[in-house]
Amino acid sequence: MCETLVAMILSQTTAGATSVAGAQVAMGWSDVLSQQLITGVSNGMIIALIAIGYTMVYGIIELINFAHGDLCTLGSFLALTLVGALGMEAWSGMGGTAAVITLLISAAIFCGALNWTIDRVAYRPLRGKPKLALLVSAIGCSFILVNIALFWGGLPMEVFGGGNQAAAPKDFPSLISNENLLGARSAITVTWRDLFVVIVTVPLMIGLTWLVKSTRLGKAMRAVAQNPTAAALMGIDVNRVIGSTFLIGGALGGFASVIYALYNNTISFQMGYRTGMDAFTAAVLGGIGSLPGAVVGGIVIGLVRALSDGYIEARWTNSVVFGILILTLVFRPSGILGAKLREKV
Amino acid sequence: MSATPIWKKFLRVDIALLILACLLPVVDQRLHLDMVDPMRGVMVFAILALGLNIVTGFTGLLHLGMAAFMAIGAYAFAISSCDIYPFQLGFWWAILFTAIVGAFAGVLLGAPTLGLRGDYLAIVTLGFGEITQDVLKNLDVITKGTQGINPLPSPHVPWWTATGFGMLEFTSEQELPWYWLFLAFVVLAVVVCRNLERSRTGRSWLAVREDELAARCMGIAPVPVKMIAFATGAALAAVAGGLWVSMYSSTGEPGNYDFQVSILALCIVIVGGMGSINGVLVGSIAMLGLANIALPKIASAMQSAGWVSSGSVFGSPNNWKYLVFGLVLVVMMRFRPDGLLPAKLSIVNSKKKKVVEPAS
C-alpha cells in the first residue's frame, strides 16, 4: 500500500517535471501536493457557488433541485454563444475584462430568470403535494434542460464547431491568461484564473451572507424556511420569497457557470449532471440548508477531487465523491456544519 | 364521483393485453409491421418497471438506481454462464442465480440506507447506480470493461423443431422464440407481483407507504418490510437484465446501464400509475413505444419531408429522448399524478385533506 503510494507520487513527480520542460526546478512531493491543493481550492470555490443554489432551495422548500446543475450548463452555453456572437476573443486589454464582466452578468441574469421560471411553471403548482412529486418534477426539468443544451450545441456557429457535432464537448476560448503569477521558473503554478475564481466568488459569498442576514428579504427567507405557514400568517408573501430564492440561487449558478467555463476551457451538454452532483454532495456534506456549510463542503469536495485525481486514479474520482455522499447521508445526514435536526414524522 | 361505466366493469386490462400480445406475431407477419423486435424491449422494460413498481409504487420509496440492479443482473448472468469463466451454468440456472444475486444486492443497498427519509434515500440509490456503473467499467479484469462479456448462452426449451419434437436452442437472429420467452416471463412477473400485493407483505408495503407511523402502531416493522420490497424489486430488475443480455449474447458496455435507464423505468411507472400493475404494462408500451418506435418514425418522416437533415442535431431520434422523458415527468406530475391507470389506493394525489403542515 505504502510502496504503491510512493511509486505513484514519484511517477507524478517525474511526469510533472518533464511536462514543464522550461522549468529547471524538479517538483518535490510537497510541490505536487500544493499544486493539487491549489487546483482543488479553485474548483472547490466553483462547486461551492453551485452548492449554494442547492442549499438555499433545500433550506426553503426541502426540494433537491435536480435541475440546478443543468441550469449552469445552459449558463455556460449562453456565455459561449455571446463570445461567438460578439467576437470577444479579439477584445484585448481592458476589453478582455469587459468581456468577462459582460459574460458574468448576462449569464447570471439568464440563469436567475430561468430558475425563477422553472419554479413558477413546474414547482409552484405542486406546493402542498407530497415531496416526492416535487422531486420527480425536478428530475424532469433537469432532463428537459439537458436536451435544450444538446440542441443549443447544434447551433450553426463557429464557436460550436459549426453545429455538426452537437453532442461533442465545446472548447471555450481562454479569455483569461494562463500565465503563472509566481514567475515561469516556479515549481508551483498559480494562474490568473485561480485568482479570478477567488476574486469573483468571495465577494458573491459575502454579499449573499449580508443579504440573508441583514435585509428584509433575507429575514423573510429565513422565516419561510423555518415555518411557511407561520410566515404567511405574519403577512409574508411566501411564493414571492420562494421565487426570489430561486432567482438568487440561479443567478449564483449563472456566475458559477461562466467561471467554470473560463477556468476549465471546455463545456459539454452533460457537464451539469456531474458538476451538479459534486455541488449537491458538497451541500449535503456541509449540512444542507446551511450557507457556510455549502462553502466549506464545496472546498472539501474540490480538494477531494483533486487529491483523488492525483493520488488514486482519475477514473475512480466520481465513485469517491458518490461514496462520500452516501456515507454522509447514512452516518451524518446533518453534515459538518448543519444543525442536528430531529426527524419529524 | 360518477358511477363506473358498464364497459369498465368487464374490461380486464391485463387479459386484453395478453390476448393482444398473443395475436401480435400473427398480425405482424401478415402486415410486416416489424413490431416483434421492439416489443421484446418493451417486455424487458416491463419486468424492470414491475420491479421498480414494488419499491416506488407499493412501498412509496423513490428509487433512482434501478439500472444498477439491471446491470448487476446482466453481469451476474454473464459471469455465471459465459464460457470464459469457471461456472458455466446453463440459461435457466443462470437466471435463477441472477435473481438471487439481485435480491442480495438489494438487501446490501437497503440494509444501511432504508432508515433514511424519502429524498435522501432517492439520492443514495442514484449514487449507488453511478458507483455500480463506475465499478463495472473500471474493474475490467473481471468485467472486460467497455468490451462487455460475450458470448452468452441462450435457453433450450422443448419445442417443435424442424426435425420433430426436441430441444430448441434459441439464436440471436430468431425473434419469435425470444418474444414468447419474454412474454412468459412478463406473465410470471405479473402473477408474482399480483400475489405479493395481496399477501401479508404486500399489505404491509401499502400500509408503510400510506402512513409509516400508523403502520408501526399496527405492529409492522417498517425497515424489514421495506427491505423485502427492495430485494424483490432488485431481483426482478436483475432478471430483466439477465434476459436482456442473453438475447444479445453480450453484456455490452457498462455505460448502457446509466441514469437514463433508471429514469425510463421511473417514467414507465409514473405514466402507468404508481402501484398499478396494469398501469406499468400500459406505461411500458407507451414509453418504449414513444422512445423506440414513434421517435424514429417521426424522425425519418421529418427527414424525408426535408425539414431536417440526417446530420442535424434534430434529425436523430436519440437526441429527443431527454426532452420526452423530462416532459413526461413534469407534465404527469402537474396534471395527472396518478398515471393513466391509477391504482385503487392512490399514492400521490390522495384525497386526504392535509390540514396544516406541522412546524419544521
PDB file of N, CA and C in Angstrom, chain B residues 44 69-71 73-74 77 98 236-246 257:
ATOM      1  N   VAL B  44     -38.929  -6.539 -21.668  1.00  0.00           N
ATOM      2  CA  VAL B  44     -37.842  -6.500 -20.684  1.00  0.00           C
ATOM      3  C   VAL B  44     -38.018  -5.309 -19.757  1.00  0.00           C
ATOM      4  N   PHE B  69     -29.296  -2.367 -10.663  1.00  0.00           N
ATOM      5  CA  PHE B  69     -29.682  -3.759 -10.435  1.00  0.00           C
ATOM      6  C   PHE B  69     -29.804  -4.499 -11.753  1.00  0.00           C
ATOM      7  N   MET B  70     -30.242  -3.775 -12.776  1.00  0.00           N
ATOM      8  CA  MET B  70     -30.281  -4.386 -14.095  1.00  0.00           C
ATOM      9  C   MET B  70     -28.853  -4.772 -14.519  1.00  0.00           C
ATOM     10  N   ALA B  71     -27.913  -3.856 -14.257  1.00  0.00           N
ATOM     11  CA  ALA B  71     -26.518  -4.132 -14.618  1.00  0.00           C
ATOM     12  C   ALA B  71     -25.974  -5.285 -13.794  1.00  0.00           C
ATOM     13  N   GLY B  73     -27.638  -7.693 -12.525  1.00  0.00           N
ATOM     14  CA  GLY B  73     -28.235  -8.903 -13.077  1.00  0.00           C
ATOM     15  C   GLY B  73     -27.550  -9.320 -14.365  1.00  0.00           C
ATOM     16  N   ALA B  74     -27.292  -8.346 -15.229  1.00  0.00           N
ATOM     17  CA  ALA B  74     -26.665  -8.653 -16.512  1.00  0.00           C
ATOM     18  C   ALA B  74     -25.303  -9.288 -16.299  1.00  0.00           C
ATOM     19  N   PHE B  77     -25.501 -12.758 -14.639  1.00  0.00           N
ATOM     20  CA  PHE B  77     -25.858 -13.758 -15.643  1.00  0.00           C
ATOM     21  C   PHE B  77     -24.642 -14.092 -16.502  1.00  0.00           C
ATOM     22  N   THR B  98     -29.099 -15.247 -11.105  1.00  0.00           N
ATOM     23  CA  THR B  98     -29.204 -13.802 -11.305  1.00  0.00           C
ATOM     24  C   THR B  98     -30.227 -13.193 -10.357  1.00  0.00           C
ATOM     25  N   LEU B 236     -36.297  -8.657  -9.574  1.00  0.00           N
ATOM     26  CA  LEU B 236     -36.988  -8.527 -10.869  1.00  0.00           C
ATOM     27  C   LEU B 236     -36.126  -7.749 -11.865  1.00  0.00           C
ATOM     28  N   ALA B 237     -35.523  -6.657 -11.379  1.00  0.00           N
ATOM     29  CA  ALA B 237     -34.670  -5.858 -12.266  1.00  0.00           C
ATOM     30  C   ALA B 237     -33.499  -6.684 -12.766  1.00  0.00           C
ATOM     31  N   ALA B 238     -32.933  -7.506 -11.867  1.00  0.00           N
ATOM     32  CA  ALA B 238     -31.790  -8.327 -12.258  1.00  0.00           C
ATOM     33  C   ALA B 238     -32.208  -9.347 -13.317  1.00  0.00           C
ATOM     34  N   VAL B 239     -33.382  -9.948 -13.137  1.00  0.00           N
ATOM     35  CA  VAL B 239     -33.854 -10.906 -14.139  1.00  0.00           C
ATOM     36  C   VAL B 239     -34.025 -10.194 -15.483  1.00  0.00           C
ATOM     37  N   ALA B 240     -34.581  -8.967 -15.438  1.00  0.00           N
ATOM     38  CA  ALA B 240     -34.727  -8.205 -16.679  1.00  0.00           C
ATOM     39  C   ALA B 240     -33.365  -8.037 -17.351  1.00  0.00           C
ATOM     40  N   GLY B 241     -32.341  -7.692 -16.536  1.00  0.00           N
ATOM     41  CA  GLY B 241     -31.001  -7.524 -17.085  1.00  0.00           C
ATOM     42  C   GLY B 241     -30.472  -8.810 -17.679  1.00  0.00           C
ATOM     43  N   GLY B 242     -30.684  -9.935 -16.964  1.00  0.00           N
ATOM     44  CA  GLY B 242     -30.203 -11.221 -17.444  1.00  0.00           C
ATOM     45  C   GLY B 242     -30.831 -11.600 -18.774  1.00  0.00           C
ATOM     46  N   LEU B 243     -32.150 -11.404 -18.881  1.00  0.00           N
ATOM     47  CA  LEU B 243     -32.849 -11.737 -20.128  1.00  0.00           C
ATOM     48  C   LEU B 243     -32.326 -10.892 -21.278  1.00  0.00           C
ATOM     49  N   TRP B 244     -32.143  -9.618 -20.962  1.00  0.00           N
ATOM     50  CA  TRP B 244     -31.718  -8.656 -21.983  1.00  0.00           C
ATOM     51  C   TRP B 244     -30.381  -9.053 -22.581  1.00  0.00           C
ATOM     52  N   VAL B 245     -29.394  -9.362 -21.704  1.00  0.00           N
ATOM     53  CA  VAL B 245     -28.058  -9.676 -22.230  1.00  0.00           C
ATOM     54  C   VAL B 245     -28.043 -11.051 -22.874  1.00  0.00           C
ATOM     55  N   SER B 246     -28.911 -11.955 -22.390  1.00  0.00           N
ATOM     56  CA  SER B 246     -28.956 -13.264 -23.017  1.00  0.00           C
ATOM     57  C   SER B 246     -29.420 -13.140 -24.468  1.00  0.00           C
ATOM     58  N   TYR B 257     -26.063   0.939 -18.828  1.00  0.00           N
ATOM     59  CA  TYR B 257     -26.972   0.878 -17.680  1.00  0.00           C
ATOM     60  C   TYR B 257     -26.871   2.183 -16.910  1.00  0.00           C
TER      61      TYR B 257
END
